[in-house]
Coordinates of C-alpha atoms (C1' of nucleotides) in Angstrom, one line a residue:
Chain A
M44 CA 3.0 8.1 -18.9
L45 CA 1.2 4.7 -18.8
D46 CA 4.7 4.1 -17.2
A47 CA 5.1 6.8 -15.1
A48 CA 2.0 6.0 -13.5
L49 CA 3.2 2.7 -12.6
A50 CA 6.5 3.6 -11.5
S51 CA 4.2 6.2 -9.0
F52 CA 1.7 4.2 -7.8
G53 CA 3.3 1.2 -7.5
T54 CA 5.7 3.2 -4.5
A55 CA 3.5 5.7 -3.5
G56 CA 0.6 4.0 -3.5
F57 CA -3.3 5.1 -5.5
A58 CA -4.1 7.0 -2.3
G59 CA -0.3 8.5 -2.1
T60 CA -0.8 9.9 -5.7
S61 CA -1.9 13.2 -6.7
L62 CA -2.2 14.1 -10.8
D63 CA 0.0 17.4 -9.8
D64 CA 2.6 15.8 -9.3
L65 CA 2.5 12.8 -11.7
A66 CA 1.8 15.6 -14.2
S67 CA 4.7 18.0 -13.7
G68 CA 7.7 15.2 -13.4
L69 CA 6.8 14.6 -16.8
G70 CA 6.6 18.5 -17.1
I71 CA 3.2 18.7 -18.4
R72 CA -0.4 19.4 -17.5
K73 CA -2.4 17.4 -15.4
Q74 CA -5.0 18.5 -17.3
T75 CA -3.8 16.5 -20.9
I76 CA -2.9 12.8 -18.1
L77 CA -7.2 13.9 -18.2
Y78 CA -8.1 14.4 -20.7
H79 CA -6.6 10.6 -21.9
F80 CA -7.7 8.6 -19.4
V81 CA -10.9 11.1 -18.2
S82 CA -10.2 10.6 -14.3
K83 CA -7.6 9.5 -12.3
R84 CA -9.3 5.8 -11.3
G85 CA -9.5 5.4 -15.9
L86 CA -5.0 5.9 -15.9
L87 CA -4.7 3.2 -12.9
N88 CA -7.3 0.8 -15.1
A89 CA -5.0 1.4 -18.0
V90 CA -1.8 0.8 -15.8
V91 CA -3.3 -2.3 -14.2
D92 CA -4.4 -2.9 -18.5
S93 CA -0.8 -2.3 -18.9
V94 CA 1.2 -4.2 -16.1
A95 CA -1.2 -7.4 -17.3
A96 CA -1.1 -7.6 -20.3
D97 CA 2.8 -7.2 -20.3
L98 CA 2.9 -10.4 -18.1
I99 CA 0.0 -12.3 -20.3
L100 CA 1.9 -11.5 -22.8
A101 CA 5.5 -13.2 -21.2
L102 CA 3.1 -16.2 -20.0
E103 CA 1.7 -16.8 -23.6
Q104 CA 4.7 -16.4 -25.0
V105 CA 5.7 -20.0 -22.9
L106 CA 2.8 -21.4 -23.9
A107 CA 3.7 -21.3 -27.8
G108 CA 6.8 -23.4 -26.5
S109 CA 7.2 -27.0 -26.5
Q110 CA 8.1 -27.1 -22.7
R111 CA 6.2 -29.9 -21.6
D112 CA 4.3 -31.3 -18.1
W113 CA 7.2 -29.8 -15.0
E114 CA 9.1 -28.1 -18.0
R115 CA 6.5 -26.2 -18.9
V116 CA 5.7 -25.2 -14.8
E117 CA 9.7 -24.3 -14.3
A118 CA 9.6 -22.1 -18.2
L119 CA 6.8 -20.2 -16.9
V120 CA 8.1 -19.9 -13.2
R121 CA 11.1 -18.2 -14.9
S122 CA 8.9 -16.4 -17.0
V123 CA 7.7 -14.2 -14.6
F124 CA 10.4 -13.8 -12.3
R125 CA 12.5 -12.7 -15.7
V126 CA 9.8 -10.1 -16.5
A127 CA 9.7 -9.0 -12.1
L128 CA 12.9 -8.6 -12.2
E129 CA 13.1 -6.5 -15.7
Q130 CA 10.7 -4.2 -13.9
P131 CA 10.8 -4.4 -11.0
V132 CA 8.1 -1.1 -10.3
L133 CA 5.5 -4.0 -11.9
L134 CA 5.5 -6.1 -8.7
G135 CA 4.5 -2.7 -6.7
L136 CA 1.7 -2.4 -8.5
L137 CA 0.3 -5.3 -8.8
R138 CA 1.3 -5.9 -5.1
E139 CA -1.1 -2.0 -3.8
V140 CA -3.5 -3.8 -6.3
S141 CA -2.9 -6.8 -4.2
R142 CA -4.8 -5.5 -1.1
P143 CA -8.9 -5.7 -1.6
N144 CA -11.4 -3.6 -1.0
S145 CA -8.5 -1.6 -4.1
P146 CA -9.5 0.3 -7.1
G147 CA -8.5 -1.8 -9.2
A148 CA -7.9 -5.0 -7.8
Q149 CA -11.3 -6.5 -9.3
R150 CA -10.5 -5.0 -12.9
L151 CA -6.5 -6.7 -12.3
R152 CA -8.6 -10.5 -11.3
G153 CA -10.4 -9.5 -14.8
H154 CA -7.8 -9.9 -16.2
M155 CA -5.9 -12.4 -14.3
D156 CA -9.3 -15.2 -13.5
P157 CA -9.2 -17.1 -17.2
L158 CA -5.4 -16.7 -17.1
M159 CA -6.2 -18.3 -13.4
A160 CA -9.0 -20.5 -14.6
R161 CA -6.7 -22.2 -17.7
A162 CA -3.4 -23.1 -15.6
R163 CA -6.1 -25.2 -12.5
L164 CA -7.6 -26.6 -15.9
W165 CA -4.6 -27.5 -17.4
I166 CA -3.2 -29.1 -14.4
E167 CA -5.9 -30.8 -13.4
A168 CA -5.9 -32.6 -17.0
E169 CA -2.2 -33.6 -16.2
M170 CA -3.2 -35.0 -12.6
A171 CA -6.3 -37.2 -14.2
A172 CA -4.1 -37.9 -16.5
G173 CA -1.0 -38.8 -13.9
R174 CA 1.4 -36.2 -14.8
M175 CA 0.8 -34.5 -12.3
R176 CA 0.3 -35.3 -8.6
R177 CA -2.7 -35.0 -7.0
T178 CA -3.1 -31.9 -5.0
D179 CA -5.6 -28.7 -4.4
A180 CA -4.8 -27.4 -8.0
Q181 CA -6.2 -23.8 -6.6
L182 CA -4.4 -23.1 -3.8
L183 CA -1.5 -24.2 -5.4
L184 CA -1.4 -21.0 -7.9
L185 CA -3.0 -18.5 -5.6
S186 CA 0.2 -19.3 -3.1
A187 CA 2.5 -19.2 -6.5
Y188 CA 1.0 -15.8 -7.1
S189 CA 1.4 -14.5 -3.5
T190 CA 5.5 -16.1 -3.3
V191 CA 6.0 -13.9 -6.6
V192 CA 3.6 -10.6 -5.3
G193 CA 6.0 -11.6 -2.2
V194 CA 9.2 -10.7 -4.1
A195 CA 7.9 -6.7 -4.2
T196 CA 7.9 -6.5 -0.3
E197 CA 11.3 -8.0 -0.1
I198 CA 12.9 -6.4 -2.0
E199 CA 12.1 -3.2 -0.7
V200 CA 12.5 -4.4 2.6
L201 CA 16.3 -5.6 1.8
R202 CA 16.5 -1.4 0.4
A203 CA 14.9 -0.1 3.3
A204 CA 18.0 -2.1 5.3
G205 CA 20.4 -0.6 2.7
V206 CA 22.0 -3.8 1.4
G207 CA 22.3 -3.2 -2.0
P208 CA 20.7 -4.4 -5.3
T209 CA 22.0 -6.9 -4.9
L210 CA 19.0 -10.7 -7.6
R211 CA 19.8 -13.4 -4.9
P212 CA 17.1 -13.4 -2.8
V213 CA 14.9 -13.6 -5.8
V214 CA 16.7 -16.2 -8.0
Q215 CA 16.5 -18.1 -3.9
R216 CA 13.2 -17.0 -3.8
R217 CA 12.1 -18.3 -7.5
R218 CA 13.8 -21.6 -6.0
E219 CA 12.4 -21.8 -3.6
L220 CA 9.1 -21.3 -5.3
L221 CA 10.3 -24.6 -7.2
R222 CA 10.9 -26.4 -4.7
F223 CA 7.0 -26.1 -3.5
L224 CA 6.2 -27.1 -6.6
R225 CA 8.2 -29.2 -7.5
A226 CA 6.8 -31.1 -4.1
S227 CA 3.5 -30.3 -5.0
L228 CA 3.4 -31.4 -8.6
D229 CA 5.9 -33.6 -9.7
P230 CA 5.2 -37.1 -9.5
T231 CA 8.5 -38.1 -10.0
S232 CA 10.4 -36.6 -6.9
Chain B
M288 CA -8.3 4.5 18.8
L289 CA -4.9 2.6 18.3
D290 CA -6.4 -0.3 17.3
A291 CA -8.8 1.4 14.5
A292 CA -6.2 3.4 13.0
L293 CA -4.5 -0.1 12.5
A294 CA -6.9 -1.1 10.8
S295 CA -7.1 1.8 8.4
F296 CA -3.9 2.5 8.2
G297 CA -2.8 -0.9 7.4
T298 CA -5.9 -1.6 4.7
A299 CA -6.6 1.2 3.2
G300 CA -2.8 3.0 4.1
F301 CA -1.3 6.0 5.1
A302 CA -2.0 8.1 2.5
G303 CA -6.0 6.5 2.0
T304 CA -7.1 7.2 6.2
S305 CA -8.4 10.2 5.9
L306 CA -8.7 12.1 9.8
D307 CA -12.5 12.5 9.5
D308 CA -13.0 9.0 7.9
L309 CA -12.1 7.5 10.8
A310 CA -13.3 9.4 14.2
S311 CA -16.2 9.0 12.4
G312 CA -16.0 5.3 12.3
L313 CA -15.4 6.4 15.8
G314 CA -18.0 7.9 17.1
I315 CA -16.1 10.9 17.7
R316 CA -14.7 14.2 15.7
K317 CA -10.8 14.1 14.2
Q318 CA -10.2 16.9 16.5
T319 CA -10.1 14.4 19.3
I320 CA -7.2 12.2 17.6
L321 CA -5.5 15.5 16.5
Y322 CA -5.3 15.8 20.9
H323 CA -4.4 12.8 22.1
F324 CA -1.4 11.9 18.8
V325 CA -0.9 16.0 17.4
S326 CA -0.4 15.5 14.2
K327 CA -1.9 12.7 11.6
R328 CA 2.2 11.5 11.6
G329 CA 2.0 11.2 14.8
L330 CA -1.2 8.8 14.9
L331 CA 0.9 6.2 12.4
N332 CA 3.9 6.5 15.2
A333 CA 2.3 5.5 18.1
V334 CA 0.0 2.9 15.9
V335 CA 4.0 1.5 14.9
D336 CA 4.8 1.6 18.2
S337 CA 2.3 -0.6 19.4
V338 CA 2.6 -2.8 17.0
A339 CA 6.4 -2.9 18.1
A340 CA 5.5 -3.4 21.3
D341 CA 3.2 -6.8 20.5
L342 CA 6.1 -8.0 18.5
I343 CA 8.2 -7.4 20.5
L344 CA 6.9 -9.0 23.7
A345 CA 5.3 -12.2 21.8
L346 CA 9.6 -12.8 20.7
E347 CA 10.9 -11.7 24.6
Q348 CA 8.6 -14.0 26.1
V349 CA 9.9 -16.6 24.0
L350 CA 13.2 -15.4 24.2
A351 CA 13.0 -15.7 28.6
G352 CA 12.1 -19.1 28.2
S353 CA 14.5 -22.7 27.5
Q354 CA 14.7 -23.4 24.3
R355 CA 18.0 -23.9 22.8
D356 CA 19.3 -23.9 19.6
W357 CA 17.7 -24.3 17.0
E358 CA 14.7 -25.1 19.1
R359 CA 15.0 -21.2 19.8
V360 CA 14.3 -20.6 16.7
E361 CA 11.5 -23.0 15.4
A362 CA 10.2 -21.2 19.0
L363 CA 10.4 -17.4 17.5
V364 CA 9.8 -18.4 14.5
R365 CA 5.4 -19.3 15.7
S366 CA 5.3 -16.8 18.3
V367 CA 5.8 -14.7 14.9
F368 CA 3.0 -16.7 13.2
R369 CA 0.7 -16.7 16.3
V370 CA 0.5 -13.0 16.4
A371 CA -0.1 -12.7 13.3
L372 CA -3.0 -15.1 13.4
E373 CA -4.5 -13.1 16.2
Q374 CA -4.1 -9.8 14.9
P375 CA -4.5 -9.8 10.6
V376 CA -4.4 -6.4 10.5
L377 CA -1.4 -5.8 12.0
L378 CA 0.1 -7.8 9.4
G379 CA -1.5 -5.3 7.1
L380 CA 0.1 -2.2 8.8
L381 CA 3.6 -4.3 8.3
R382 CA 2.9 -4.2 4.9
E383 CA 2.4 -0.6 4.4
V384 CA 5.0 0.6 7.1
S385 CA 7.4 -2.0 4.9
R386 CA 8.1 -0.1 2.1
P387 CA 11.3 2.5 2.1
N388 CA 9.6 6.7 1.2
S389 CA 6.9 5.7 3.9
P390 CA 6.3 7.3 6.7
G391 CA 7.1 5.1 9.5
A392 CA 8.7 3.4 7.3
Q393 CA 12.1 5.0 9.5
R394 CA 10.4 4.1 12.7
L395 CA 9.6 1.0 12.0
R396 CA 13.4 0.5 11.0
G397 CA 13.4 1.9 15.2
H398 CA 12.1 -0.9 17.0
M399 CA 13.2 -3.8 14.3
D400 CA 17.3 -2.5 14.1
P401 CA 18.0 -3.9 18.2
L402 CA 15.9 -6.7 17.6
M403 CA 17.2 -8.0 13.9
A404 CA 21.7 -6.9 15.5
R405 CA 20.8 -9.2 18.4
A406 CA 19.4 -12.0 16.6
R407 CA 22.3 -11.6 14.2
L408 CA 24.9 -11.8 16.6
W409 CA 23.2 -14.8 18.5
I410 CA 23.1 -15.8 15.6
E411 CA 26.7 -15.5 14.6
A412 CA 27.6 -16.9 18.8
E413 CA 25.9 -20.1 17.6
M414 CA 27.7 -20.4 13.8
A415 CA 31.0 -19.9 16.2
A416 CA 30.2 -22.5 18.4
G417 CA 29.5 -24.8 15.3
R418 CA 25.3 -25.4 17.0
M419 CA 24.6 -23.2 13.1
R420 CA 25.4 -23.3 9.5
R421 CA 27.6 -21.0 8.8
T422 CA 25.0 -19.0 6.6
D423 CA 24.8 -15.0 5.6
A424 CA 23.0 -13.4 9.2
Q425 CA 21.8 -10.8 8.2
L426 CA 20.4 -12.0 4.4
L427 CA 18.3 -14.8 6.4
L428 CA 17.2 -12.4 9.1
L429 CA 15.0 -10.3 5.6
S430 CA 14.4 -12.9 3.9
A431 CA 12.5 -14.4 7.1
Y432 CA 11.1 -10.9 8.3
S433 CA 9.8 -10.8 4.8
T434 CA 8.0 -14.3 4.5
V435 CA 6.0 -13.6 8.0
V436 CA 4.5 -9.1 5.9
G437 CA 4.2 -11.9 2.7
V438 CA 1.4 -13.9 4.4
A439 CA -0.7 -10.4 4.5
T440 CA -0.8 -10.8 0.5
E441 CA -1.3 -14.5 0.9
I442 CA -4.4 -13.4 2.9
E443 CA -5.9 -10.8 1.0
V444 CA -5.1 -12.5 -1.9
L445 CA -7.2 -15.3 -1.1
R446 CA -9.7 -14.1 0.3
A447 CA -10.3 -11.7 -2.9
A448 CA -9.9 -14.9 -4.6
G449 CA -13.4 -16.3 -3.4
V450 CA -11.6 -18.8 -0.6
G451 CA -12.3 -18.5 2.5
P452 CA -10.2 -17.6 5.1
T453 CA -8.4 -21.0 5.9
L454 CA -4.8 -20.7 7.4
R455 CA -3.5 -23.9 5.8
P456 CA -1.6 -21.7 4.2
V457 CA 0.2 -19.6 6.3
V458 CA 0.3 -23.8 8.2
Q459 CA 2.2 -23.9 4.8
R460 CA 4.2 -20.3 4.8
R461 CA 5.4 -21.2 8.2
R462 CA 5.7 -25.0 7.0
E463 CA 8.1 -23.4 3.7
L464 CA 9.7 -20.7 6.4
L465 CA 10.8 -23.1 9.5
R466 CA 12.5 -25.2 6.3
F467 CA 14.6 -23.4 4.3
L468 CA 15.6 -22.1 8.5
R469 CA 16.4 -24.8 9.4
A470 CA 18.7 -26.0 5.9
S471 CA 20.1 -22.5 6.3
L472 CA 20.8 -23.0 10.0
D473 CA 20.3 -26.7 11.4
P474 CA 23.8 -28.8 10.7
T475 CA 22.4 -31.9 12.0
S476 CA 20.2 -32.1 8.8
Chain C
dC190 C1' -9.5 28.8 -47.2
dC191 C1' -12.0 27.4 -44.7
dA192 C1' -14.3 23.6 -41.7
dC193 C1' -12.7 20.3 -38.4
dC194 C1' -10.5 17.0 -34.9
dT195 C1' -7.1 16.8 -31.7
dG196 C1' -3.9 17.5 -28.1
dT197 C1' -2.4 20.7 -25.0
dC198 C1' -3.1 24.5 -22.3
dT199 C1' -5.2 28.4 -18.5
dA200 C1' -9.3 29.4 -16.0
dC201 C1' -11.6 28.0 -12.7
dC202 C1' -14.5 25.3 -8.6
dA203 C1' -16.4 21.9 -5.2
dT204 C1' -14.8 19.2 -2.0
dC205 C1' -11.5 17.2 1.1
dT206 C1' -7.8 17.9 4.1
dG207 C1' -4.5 17.9 7.7
dG208 C1' -4.2 21.0 11.2
dT209 C1' -5.1 25.7 14.8
dA210 C1' -7.9 27.8 17.6
dA211 C1' -11.5 29.0 21.2
dG212 C1' -15.1 27.1 24.2
dG213 C1' -17.8 24.5 27.3
dG214 C1' -18.3 20.3 30.4
dC215 C1' -16.4 17.5 34.1
dC216 C1' -13.5 16.3 37.6
dC217 C1' -9.8 16.8 41.4
dT218 C1' -7.7 19.3 44.6
dG219 C1' -7.2 23.9 47.6
Chain D
dC89 C1' -16.5 27.6 45.6
dA90 C1' -12.7 28.9 42.9
dG91 C1' -9.6 27.3 39.5
dG92 C1' -7.4 25.0 36.9
dG93 C1' -6.4 20.5 34.1
dC94 C1' -7.8 17.1 30.8
dC95 C1' -11.2 15.8 27.8
dC96 C1' -14.2 16.5 24.3
dT97 C1' -16.5 19.6 21.1
dT98 C1' -17.7 23.5 17.5
dA99 C1' -15.8 27.1 14.2
dC100 C1' -13.4 28.1 11.3
dC101 C1' -9.3 27.9 7.8
dA102 C1' -5.4 27.1 3.8
dG103 C1' -3.8 24.4 1.2
dA104 C1' -3.9 20.2 -2.0
dT105 C1' -6.9 16.8 -4.8
dG106 C1' -9.8 15.5 -9.2
dG107 C1' -12.4 17.1 -12.5
dT108 C1' -15.0 20.6 -16.0
dA109 C1' -15.1 24.3 -18.6
dG110 C1' -13.1 26.8 -22.9
dA111 C1' -9.8 28.9 -25.2
dC112 C1' -5.8 27.3 -28.8
dA113 C1' -2.0 26.0 -31.6
dG114 C1' -1.1 23.0 -35.3
dG115 C1' -2.1 19.7 -38.4
dT116 C1' -5.3 17.3 -42.3
dG117 C1' -9.3 17.2 -45.4
dG118 C1' -12.3 19.1 -48.7

DNA sequence: CCACCTGTCTACCATCTGGTAAGGGCCCTG
DNA sequence: CAGGGCCCTTACCAGATGGTAGACAGGTGG
């Protein structure tokens, strides 16, 4: 149910998703959905929670690793892109929910803010220690985030233009993001 | 009416926009809207047409200018970004409509395809003449397009994060795009 | 065997949605 | 002044939507 909702919210949007359609696509009645998630909004919240948990899990695994400094940044970026490639619909939801005034945007922020704050503190500590070049950490993080979300747009635009599902543009985006981060952060480059 | 519809479609999405709300926001009845645009879909089409006309006008003005080769590319990029900065809601609609299966996506393509084909032919001619480096012109164009659309996401994410409306990230994005294009196209770089 | 809980169902509802039908004011033209 | 197009209105509707209420089946523990 969460998977189906994720797919529908990510492609048709929250307002564009009807519980009836969603349920009939699953071969059940919508009341079953409402039984588990109370309301449509509750379903969205659960989906957002699930997506955030996926992302956080992937990031935590990297943070538990042994990479340091710039290597850690690179590993984090690669990890996020890996999740995105494995679950393209996830990006769709992220984009849908990245819109302010959108239901769920606030909830997503609730999940992401601690992560962002943590990342920001870490980066600033690295900068203070001279292992990273000084720059605006928050702006950097938000820019990276929007780049990842932007990949969703790119994939869809390419598909709409008839270009087959190729991962080359995605890899290219990742390379650009890494280059951007490197130029901003790496003191040795 | 077109302006209000553009804003609503761009922020709340097509499915998330109700004609009643739209009309009451304008101080009129929804039947007045339907009188002019026949249907909600017709309104969307008109908005898409209007947006496409704005973009095409801006691009045509550059094409009528005297820049050549790489300078022309740079002028085109700057022109598009200027329009985007002047009308941020325009990017919202572009993003909304850049989603496949979205009503209006096909219509937008109808406007953009000739432009894209023309740009592609021009780039390929330049490449054949040795004034541009050889690369996949279509992929390049679509990547540039999705970068521009991605700016919409970035602006909204920044605003949601409490970062005031600053144009620095947008300028940064433009610089990145130009650098990307330059690296792909400019034979002298 | 009974009471209870859980999960799904059918039945139903209030509201909102886009859209149709028709009327009235306004202005221009004959 | 009559007629007709233009623009906007009120009145209304059929269908879809999210949500509530309650029945039914199956499993579990006492």
